[in-house]
Amino acid sequence: MATLGSKLGLLAAGLLLSGCVQTTTYQETSQNVLKPRDKELLAKVSYVKTPVAEPFRRAIVDYHRKETPGSIVVDSDNHYLYLVQDGGKAIRYGITVGEEAMAWSGIAKIGNMAEWPPWHPTQSEISRLGVPKFVAPGPDNPMGSRALYLYSGGKDTLFRIHGTNQPEYIGASISSGCIRLTNEDVIDLYSRVKPGAVVVVLEPKHGDSPVNSKLALQGSGTGPF
């Protein structure tokens, strides 16, 4: 028999989760943002198109931070990227982020944008991962369908917001430092931002998400894999 304390705990969790549902509107990818090349290359991917767990699906959510509309905020703790909108709203995307030892945080700007970019691994990645110095654009390139290049003080930080050929890891921390979205989500994000947009990558343990993704995953009975 459940105790009063356990009942209250379940009620509190239920209220929190129901609050998330009430303020969350999930979005599908609009065919209008997919170019003929996108459709062609996305049809050729060799990776398994794993469904993204519900808490990490693209959604319009309430948002209380003070960044101006058009800014991007990355909450690595909860594996979310927010594109700030007018009226206290944001578009929230599930992401994969760099492992804690490799994670970068700070304020940057989008210095460059590219569709189906090539991959130029850093020397560290070449040594650590055994990858070539150059990987041509394509459906299985780790950079995916789009890339936003982050600059700080006029210099390339070498960190990117980009697609992925490993969508099964959305909601996890495994990459070598970059911020990854599904190819469909990064195409959507790319269509909404411009060079010069501010990108705020929150410090680890300083996440400011309207929803705790771990609690939401427990409540939905799903995981990021």
PDB file of C-alpha atoms in Angstrom, residues 117-211:
ATOM      1  CA  PRO A 117      29.425  20.806 -44.992  1.00  0.00           C
ATOM      2  CA  PRO A 118      32.638  18.796 -45.234  1.00  0.00           C
ATOM      3  CA  TRP A 119      34.322  17.744 -42.005  1.00  0.00           C
ATOM      4  CA  HIS A 120      37.809  18.970 -41.128  1.00  0.00           C
ATOM      5  CA  PRO A 121      38.644  17.143 -37.867  1.00  0.00           C
ATOM      6  CA  THR A 122      40.906  18.873 -35.375  1.00  0.00           C
ATOM      7  CA  GLN A 123      44.346  17.381 -34.777  1.00  0.00           C
ATOM      8  CA  SER A 124      43.089  16.086 -31.448  1.00  0.00           C
ATOM      9  CA  GLU A 125      40.192  14.286 -33.153  1.00  0.00           C
ATOM     10  CA  ILE A 126      42.507  12.835 -35.797  1.00  0.00           C
ATOM     11  CA  SER A 127      44.821  11.458 -33.112  1.00  0.00           C
ATOM     12  CA  ARG A 128      42.093  10.282 -30.779  1.00  0.00           C
ATOM     13  CA  LEU A 129      39.580   8.885 -33.269  1.00  0.00           C
ATOM     14  CA  GLY A 130      41.849   7.778 -36.099  1.00  0.00           C
ATOM     15  CA  VAL A 131      39.821   9.694 -38.695  1.00  0.00           C
ATOM     16  CA  PRO A 132      41.154  11.213 -41.946  1.00  0.00           C
ATOM     17  CA  LYS A 133      42.021  14.887 -42.261  1.00  0.00           C
ATOM     18  CA  PHE A 134      39.047  15.520 -44.544  1.00  0.00           C
ATOM     19  CA  VAL A 135      35.613  13.928 -44.923  1.00  0.00           C
ATOM     20  CA  ALA A 136      33.590  15.002 -47.959  1.00  0.00           C
ATOM     21  CA  PRO A 137      29.982  16.198 -47.633  1.00  0.00           C
ATOM     22  CA  GLY A 138      27.350  13.505 -47.788  1.00  0.00           C
ATOM     23  CA  PRO A 139      24.607  11.607 -46.003  1.00  0.00           C
ATOM     24  CA  ASP A 140      26.981   9.797 -43.616  1.00  0.00           C
ATOM     25  CA  ASN A 141      29.321  12.699 -42.850  1.00  0.00           C
ATOM     26  CA  PRO A 142      29.394  13.301 -39.048  1.00  0.00           C
ATOM     27  CA  MET A 143      28.660  17.002 -39.662  1.00  0.00           C
ATOM     28  CA  GLY A 144      25.292  16.118 -41.127  1.00  0.00           C
ATOM     29  CA  SER A 145      23.059  18.358 -43.185  1.00  0.00           C
ATOM     30  CA  ARG A 146      23.895  21.796 -41.794  1.00  0.00           C
ATOM     31  CA  ALA A 147      26.561  23.515 -39.701  1.00  0.00           C
ATOM     32  CA  LEU A 148      26.609  26.751 -37.733  1.00  0.00           C
ATOM     33  CA  TYR A 149      30.179  27.811 -36.937  1.00  0.00           C
ATOM     34  CA  LEU A 150      30.651  29.535 -33.578  1.00  0.00           C
ATOM     35  CA  TYR A 151      32.996  32.512 -33.384  1.00  0.00           C
ATOM     36  CA  SER A 152      34.167  34.466 -30.333  1.00  0.00           C
ATOM     37  CA  GLY A 153      36.163  37.681 -30.530  1.00  0.00           C
ATOM     38  CA  GLY A 154      36.204  37.330 -34.296  1.00  0.00           C
ATOM     39  CA  LYS A 155      37.955  33.947 -34.123  1.00  0.00           C
ATOM     40  CA  ASP A 156      36.655  30.480 -34.906  1.00  0.00           C
ATOM     41  CA  THR A 157      36.127  28.568 -31.658  1.00  0.00           C
ATOM     42  CA  LEU A 158      36.243  25.253 -33.597  1.00  0.00           C
ATOM     43  CA  PHE A 159      32.889  24.370 -32.054  1.00  0.00           C
ATOM     44  CA  ARG A 160      29.836  23.892 -34.236  1.00  0.00           C
ATOM     45  CA  ILE A 161      26.125  23.362 -34.043  1.00  0.00           C
ATOM     46  CA  HIS A 162      25.508  20.717 -36.683  1.00  0.00           C
ATOM     47  CA  GLY A 163      23.677  17.597 -37.757  1.00  0.00           C
ATOM     48  CA  THR A 164      24.588  14.013 -36.959  1.00  0.00           C
ATOM     49  CA  ASN A 165      24.830  10.527 -38.408  1.00  0.00           C
ATOM     50  CA  GLN A 166      24.088   9.127 -34.935  1.00  0.00           C
ATOM     51  CA  PRO A 167      20.542  10.275 -34.094  1.00  0.00           C
ATOM     52  CA  GLU A 168      20.247   7.518 -31.486  1.00  0.00           C
ATOM     53  CA  TYR A 169      22.402   9.622 -29.154  1.00  0.00           C
ATOM     54  CA  ILE A 170      20.158  12.692 -29.049  1.00  0.00           C
ATOM     55  CA  GLY A 171      19.720  13.339 -25.328  1.00  0.00           C
ATOM     56  CA  ALA A 172      23.167  11.991 -24.417  1.00  0.00           C
ATOM     57  CA  SER A 173      26.722  13.305 -23.926  1.00  0.00           C
ATOM     58  CA  ILE A 174      29.094  11.457 -26.224  1.00  0.00           C
ATOM     59  CA  SER A 175      30.505  13.741 -28.906  1.00  0.00           C
ATOM     60  CA  SER A 176      33.961  15.319 -29.035  1.00  0.00           C
ATOM     61  CA  GLY A 177      32.700  18.746 -28.110  1.00  0.00           C
ATOM     62  CA  CYS A 178      30.231  19.863 -30.759  1.00  0.00           C
ATOM     63  CA  ILE A 179      26.489  20.431 -30.410  1.00  0.00           C
ATOM     64  CA  ARG A 180      24.548  17.950 -32.539  1.00  0.00           C
ATOM     65  CA  LEU A 181      20.916  17.911 -33.646  1.00  0.00           C
ATOM     66  CA  THR A 182      19.126  15.461 -35.893  1.00  0.00           C
ATOM     67  CA  ASN A 183      19.614  16.342 -39.542  1.00  0.00           C
ATOM     68  CA  GLU A 184      15.959  17.342 -39.822  1.00  0.00           C
ATOM     69  CA  ASP A 185      16.131  19.566 -36.738  1.00  0.00           C
ATOM     70  CA  VAL A 186      19.324  21.336 -37.764  1.00  0.00           C
ATOM     71  CA  ILE A 187      17.792  22.046 -41.192  1.00  0.00           C
ATOM     72  CA  ASP A 188      14.847  23.634 -39.381  1.00  0.00           C
ATOM     73  CA  LEU A 189      17.130  25.650 -37.069  1.00  0.00           C
ATOM     74  CA  TYR A 190      19.315  26.753 -39.982  1.00  0.00           C
ATOM     75  CA  SER A 191      16.269  28.104 -41.807  1.00  0.00           C
ATOM     76  CA  ARG A 192      15.409  30.326 -38.821  1.00  0.00           C
ATOM     77  CA  VAL A 193      18.757  31.929 -37.892  1.00  0.00           C
ATOM     78  CA  LYS A 194      21.176  34.373 -39.478  1.00  0.00           C
ATOM     79  CA  PRO A 195      24.936  34.983 -39.289  1.00  0.00           C
ATOM     80  CA  GLY A 196      25.743  37.118 -36.266  1.00  0.00           C
ATOM     81  CA  ALA A 197      23.097  35.546 -34.039  1.00  0.00           C
ATOM     82  CA  VAL A 198      24.207  35.244 -30.415  1.00  0.00           C
ATOM     83  CA  VAL A 199      24.797  31.747 -29.036  1.00  0.00           C
ATOM     84  CA  VAL A 200      24.888  31.256 -25.256  1.00  0.00           C
ATOM     85  CA  VAL A 201      26.272  27.897 -24.117  1.00  0.00           C
ATOM     86  CA  LEU A 202      25.436  27.618 -20.419  1.00  0.00           C
ATOM     87  CA  GLU A 203      28.079  26.367 -18.005  1.00  0.00           C
ATOM     88  CA  PRO A 204      27.741  22.743 -16.858  1.00  0.00           C
ATOM     89  CA  LYS A 205      25.557  22.457 -13.748  1.00  0.00           C
ATOM     90  CA  HIS A 206      24.005  25.840 -14.573  1.00  0.00           C
ATOM     91  CA  GLY A 207      21.227  24.637 -16.843  1.00  0.00           C
ATOM     92  CA  ASP A 208      18.087  26.756 -16.953  1.00  0.00           C
ATOM     93  CA  SER A 209      15.612  24.513 -18.686  1.00  0.00           C
ATOM     94  CA  PRO A 210      11.832  24.752 -18.180  1.00  0.00           C
ATOM     95  CA  VAL A 211      11.772  20.943 -17.982  1.00  0.00           C
TER      96      VAL A 211
END
